[in-house]
Amino acid sequence: MAPLIALLVGTALARLTGFAGVAALDGWHPALRVGLALMFTLTAVAHFAGQRRTGLIAMVPPGLPRPELLVTVTGVLELVGAVGLLIPATARLAAVGLGLLMLAMFPANVSAARRKLTLAGQPVTPLVQRTALQIVFVATAAAISFGP
């Protein structure tokens, strides 16, 4: 739920900043870019530290090689994508890449839900709820990719 909150709050605060006169954030499209960047920064941090990293490594579907490396690489890609969203010249490409990354990582969420894993001591998000969240996140990336 924290990623959704980061997306919504980040977008709302960026939009309010645009209303307050910051030209770079004057519109929903740039505000969405900020919200999605905040969300990916939040999720990327989990790839590198403590219990969350351990839980993410466990979420990698059995049979995939080097789960630790996969978690590290996806965390780096999330951070690079978050930065890319904040640069107008690279925002569309970053959103496309992040959208594809989310689709590529979704099977890990399915696997984790089916195996009833935990993340930082809490059960992973149930599959129906996770699917709905994933649709929101991918749709946000698509809106940035194909928006004005």
Short mmCIF file of C-alpha atoms in Angstrom, two decimals:
data_model
loop_
_atom_site.label_atom_id
_atom_site.label_comp_id
_atom_site.label_asym_id
_atom_site.label_seq_id
_atom_site.Cartn_x
_atom_site.Cartn_y
_atom_site.Cartn_z
CA MET A 1 0.00 0.00 0.00
CA ALA A 2 2.95 2.33 0.64
CA PRO A 3 3.82 2.54 -3.08
CA LEU A 4 0.26 3.60 -3.91
CA ILE A 5 0.35 6.23 -1.16
CA ALA A 6 3.70 7.51 -2.46
CA LEU A 7 2.27 7.74 -5.99
CA LEU A 8 -0.88 9.58 -4.89
CA VAL A 9 0.73 11.91 -2.35
CA GLY A 10 3.70 12.66 -4.60
CA THR A 11 1.40 13.46 -7.51
CA ALA A 12 -0.89 15.61 -5.37
CA LEU A 13 1.96 17.57 -3.80
CA ALA A 14 3.61 18.12 -7.17
CA ARG A 15 0.33 19.32 -8.64
CA LEU A 16 -0.22 21.69 -5.72
CA THR A 17 3.29 23.00 -6.26
CA GLY A 18 2.34 23.64 -9.88
CA PHE A 19 -0.78 25.49 -8.78
CA ALA A 20 1.44 27.57 -6.48
CA GLY A 21 3.39 28.83 -9.47
CA VAL A 22 6.19 26.36 -10.20
CA ALA A 23 5.96 26.26 -13.98
CA ALA A 24 7.73 22.90 -14.35
CA LEU A 25 4.93 21.24 -12.38
CA ASP A 26 2.03 23.11 -13.94
CA GLY A 27 -0.09 20.23 -15.19
CA TRP A 28 -1.09 16.69 -14.33
CA HIS A 29 1.47 15.09 -16.63
CA PRO A 30 4.54 16.50 -14.81
CA ALA A 31 2.86 15.84 -11.45
CA LEU A 32 2.34 12.19 -12.40
CA ARG A 33 6.02 11.95 -13.33
CA VAL A 34 6.98 13.20 -9.85
CA GLY A 35 4.53 10.84 -8.13
CA LEU A 36 5.74 7.81 -10.07
CA ALA A 37 9.37 8.80 -9.46
CA LEU A 38 8.68 9.00 -5.73
CA MET A 39 6.98 5.62 -5.80
CA PHE A 40 9.90 3.98 -7.59
CA THR A 41 12.44 5.61 -5.29
CA LEU A 42 10.55 4.16 -2.32
CA THR A 43 10.32 0.68 -3.84
CA ALA A 44 13.94 0.72 -5.03
CA VAL A 45 15.28 1.37 -1.53
CA ALA A 46 13.76 -1.94 -0.42
CA HIS A 47 15.99 -3.76 -2.90
CA PHE A 48 19.11 -2.84 -0.96
CA ALA A 49 18.47 -3.08 2.77
CA GLY A 50 17.49 -5.46 5.56
CA GLN A 51 14.38 -7.56 5.87
CA ARG A 52 12.77 -6.11 2.77
CA ARG A 53 15.72 -7.17 0.62
CA THR A 54 15.59 -10.66 2.13
CA GLY A 55 11.85 -10.82 1.39
CA LEU A 56 12.31 -9.62 -2.18
CA ILE A 57 14.99 -12.23 -2.78
CA ALA A 58 12.58 -14.90 -1.49
CA MET A 59 9.91 -13.57 -3.89
CA VAL A 60 12.01 -14.38 -6.96
CA PRO A 61 10.31 -17.40 -8.51
CA PRO A 62 12.17 -20.67 -7.94
CA GLY A 63 14.21 -21.65 -10.93
CA LEU A 64 15.41 -18.15 -11.82
CA PRO A 65 19.16 -17.86 -11.41
CA ARG A 66 20.91 -15.61 -8.88
CA PRO A 67 17.93 -14.07 -7.09
CA GLU A 68 20.19 -11.69 -5.14
CA LEU A 69 21.57 -10.26 -8.39
CA LEU A 70 18.09 -9.99 -9.91
CA VAL A 71 16.85 -8.01 -6.90
CA THR A 72 19.88 -5.71 -7.06
CA VAL A 73 19.54 -5.13 -10.80
CA THR A 74 15.82 -4.40 -10.58
CA GLY A 75 16.48 -1.95 -7.73
CA VAL A 76 19.08 -0.13 -9.80
CA LEU A 77 16.72 -0.04 -12.80
CA GLU A 78 13.97 1.41 -10.59
CA LEU A 79 16.30 4.16 -9.36
CA VAL A 80 17.55 4.98 -12.85
CA GLY A 81 13.97 5.03 -14.09
CA ALA A 82 12.88 7.33 -11.25
CA VAL A 83 15.61 9.82 -12.18
CA GLY A 84 14.68 9.49 -15.84
CA LEU A 85 11.06 10.40 -15.05
CA LEU A 86 12.19 13.71 -13.61
CA ILE A 87 14.06 14.75 -16.75
CA PRO A 88 11.56 15.91 -19.39
CA ALA A 89 13.75 14.73 -22.28
CA THR A 90 13.91 11.16 -20.91
CA ALA A 91 10.58 10.90 -19.08
CA ARG A 92 8.69 9.03 -21.81
CA LEU A 93 11.46 6.49 -22.34
CA ALA A 94 11.84 6.03 -18.58
CA ALA A 95 8.09 5.46 -18.21
CA VAL A 96 8.11 2.86 -20.99
CA GLY A 97 11.05 1.09 -19.38
CA LEU A 98 9.48 1.14 -15.94
CA GLY A 99 6.17 -0.11 -17.33
CA LEU A 100 7.94 -3.03 -18.97
CA LEU A 101 9.92 -3.66 -15.79
CA MET A 102 6.69 -3.83 -13.77
CA LEU A 103 5.24 -6.33 -16.23
CA ALA A 104 8.42 -8.41 -16.09
CA MET A 105 8.41 -8.43 -12.28
CA PHE A 106 4.71 -9.20 -11.87
CA PRO A 107 5.22 -13.00 -12.01
CA ALA A 108 7.34 -12.67 -8.86
CA ASN A 109 4.35 -11.09 -7.11
CA VAL A 110 2.10 -13.88 -8.33
CA SER A 111 4.58 -16.51 -7.17
CA ALA A 112 4.98 -14.84 -3.78
CA ALA A 113 1.23 -14.64 -3.22
CA ARG A 114 0.73 -18.27 -4.20
CA ARG A 115 3.56 -19.37 -1.91
CA LYS A 116 2.14 -17.20 0.92
CA LEU A 117 5.44 -15.43 1.53
CA THR A 118 6.07 -12.51 3.84
CA LEU A 119 7.82 -9.21 3.25
CA ALA A 120 9.35 -7.53 6.30
CA GLY A 121 7.28 -9.78 8.54
CA GLN A 122 3.96 -9.04 6.82
CA PRO A 123 2.15 -11.27 4.34
CA VAL A 124 2.70 -10.17 0.74
CA THR A 125 -0.20 -8.34 -0.87
CA PRO A 126 -2.98 -10.75 -1.89
CA LEU A 127 -3.05 -11.48 -5.61
CA VAL A 128 -6.32 -9.71 -6.46
CA GLN A 129 -5.26 -6.54 -4.65
CA ARG A 130 -1.74 -6.74 -6.11
CA THR A 131 -3.17 -7.11 -9.62
CA ALA A 132 -5.35 -4.02 -9.15
CA LEU A 133 -2.36 -2.04 -7.87
CA GLN A 134 -0.24 -3.25 -10.77
CA ILE A 135 -2.88 -2.05 -13.23
CA VAL A 136 -2.82 1.41 -11.60
CA PHE A 137 0.98 1.56 -11.68
CA VAL A 138 1.30 0.37 -15.29
CA ALA A 139 -1.51 2.70 -16.37
CA THR A 140 0.32 5.60 -14.75
CA ALA A 141 3.50 4.70 -16.64
CA ALA A 142 1.46 4.43 -19.85
CA ALA A 143 -0.15 7.83 -19.25
CA ILE A 144 3.30 9.34 -18.93
CA SER A 145 4.57 7.46 -21.98
CA PHE A 146 1.73 8.50 -24.25
CA GLY A 147 0.60 11.73 -22.60
CA PRO A 148 1.18 15.29 -23.80
#
